Amino acid sequence: QVQLVESGGGLVQAGGSLRLSCAASGRTDNAYVMGWFRQAPGKEREFVARISWSGGSTYDADIVKGRFIISRDNAKNTVYLQMNSLKPEDTAVYYCAAGAYVSSPGGVDYWGKGTLVTVSS
């Protein structure tokens, strides 16, 4: 089992930045891919970004490409999502995810409980 705890969400004005963190505990010795998803009210959960175990490979969804940066520190068992140039449409609950394949919700083995990001216009 792996437990994931997100932090760093909050209220920010459009154009601002936030950094989300996801602390993993439990069976973190497995080489999980880590990632972030988000879910806005009334919408389905959508993929945001993922990062390989080594951190050498990342992939961002087109909706955040060039604005969000995913990174990880395996020594701290922590994954980060640096969010820049935030837009009101980025408002959502952001979920940390871990698994063998973290490209869609069906491929995720473990979820955090989420952290709310609200971007005001």
XYZ file of C-alpha atoms in Angstrom:
121
model
C 0.000 0.000 0.000
C 1.041 3.541 -0.717
C -0.424 6.597 0.964
C -0.373 9.925 -0.848
C -0.964 13.284 0.813
C -1.233 16.463 -1.235
C -0.595 19.986 -0.023
C -0.096 23.457 -1.422
C -3.512 24.221 -2.841
C -5.257 27.518 -2.245
C -6.643 30.664 -3.794
C -4.572 32.566 -6.341
C -5.254 35.293 -8.871
C -5.091 34.605 -12.585
C -1.518 34.787 -13.807
C -0.148 33.692 -10.461
C 1.700 30.555 -9.387
C 1.308 27.728 -6.917
C 3.380 24.675 -6.119
C 1.653 21.490 -5.106
C 3.414 18.763 -3.186
C 2.564 15.091 -2.800
C 4.210 13.140 -0.004
C 4.226 9.370 -0.401
C 4.532 6.842 2.401
C 4.204 3.100 2.760
C 5.561 0.845 0.020
C 7.504 3.580 -1.724
C 10.278 1.171 -2.677
C 8.379 0.191 -5.804
C 9.260 2.083 -8.964
C 5.950 3.838 -9.381
C 5.168 6.368 -12.012
C 3.744 9.415 -10.249
C 1.379 11.972 -11.608
C -1.298 14.575 -11.144
C -4.920 14.644 -12.206
C -7.565 17.278 -11.641
C -11.325 17.395 -11.443
C -13.386 20.522 -11.833
C -16.989 20.694 -10.578
C -19.299 18.793 -12.882
C -16.458 17.449 -14.982
C -14.598 14.185 -15.236
C -11.200 13.692 -13.687
C -8.516 14.524 -16.237
C -4.822 13.804 -16.594
C -2.431 16.710 -15.967
C 1.129 15.361 -15.857
C 3.206 12.300 -15.005
C 6.834 11.573 -14.202
C 8.849 8.380 -14.334
C 10.480 6.762 -11.310
C 13.879 8.224 -12.176
C 12.438 11.617 -12.994
C 14.077 11.478 -16.380
C 10.860 11.276 -18.326
C 7.882 13.554 -17.968
C 4.715 14.119 -19.936
C 2.281 16.994 -19.669
C -1.243 17.285 -20.978
C -1.674 19.854 -23.749
C -3.905 21.940 -21.499
C -0.981 22.691 -19.155
C 2.009 22.283 -21.436
C 4.469 25.139 -21.031
C 2.819 26.323 -17.800
C 3.054 23.398 -15.360
C 6.205 21.500 -14.410
C 6.225 18.136 -12.652
C 9.241 16.971 -10.684
C 10.078 14.475 -7.968
C 12.558 14.009 -5.148
C 12.815 10.303 -4.398
C 14.987 10.940 -1.349
C 11.987 12.759 0.142
C 9.350 10.527 -1.486
C 7.748 13.687 -2.803
C 6.362 14.784 -6.152
C 5.800 18.413 -7.040
C 3.648 20.281 -9.515
C 4.794 23.826 -10.183
C 1.875 25.698 -11.714
C 2.580 29.005 -13.448
C 0.443 31.425 -15.437
C -2.657 30.051 -13.791
C -6.024 30.577 -15.444
C -9.534 30.479 -13.968
C -10.140 27.267 -15.930
C -7.362 25.608 -13.908
C -9.677 25.733 -10.899
C -10.157 22.155 -9.700
C -9.312 19.622 -7.051
C -5.862 18.295 -7.865
C -5.126 14.660 -7.086
C -1.782 12.948 -6.741
C -1.577 9.494 -8.295
C 0.806 6.558 -8.336
C 0.929 3.350 -10.311
C 2.491 1.445 -13.139
C 0.628 3.463 -15.759
C -0.482 6.957 -14.823
C -1.967 8.256 -18.046
C -5.640 7.794 -17.309
C -7.647 7.286 -14.123
C -8.022 3.590 -14.920
C -4.272 3.087 -14.777
C -3.801 4.523 -11.302
C -3.228 2.224 -8.345
C -3.176 4.821 -5.575
C -4.846 8.202 -5.139
C -4.423 11.034 -2.714
C -7.465 12.797 -1.290
C -6.873 15.925 -3.312
C -6.107 19.587 -2.742
C -8.287 22.434 -3.999
C -6.859 25.062 -6.317
C -9.007 28.105 -7.003
C -7.934 30.686 -9.569
C -9.801 33.979 -9.479
C -10.159 36.229 -12.514
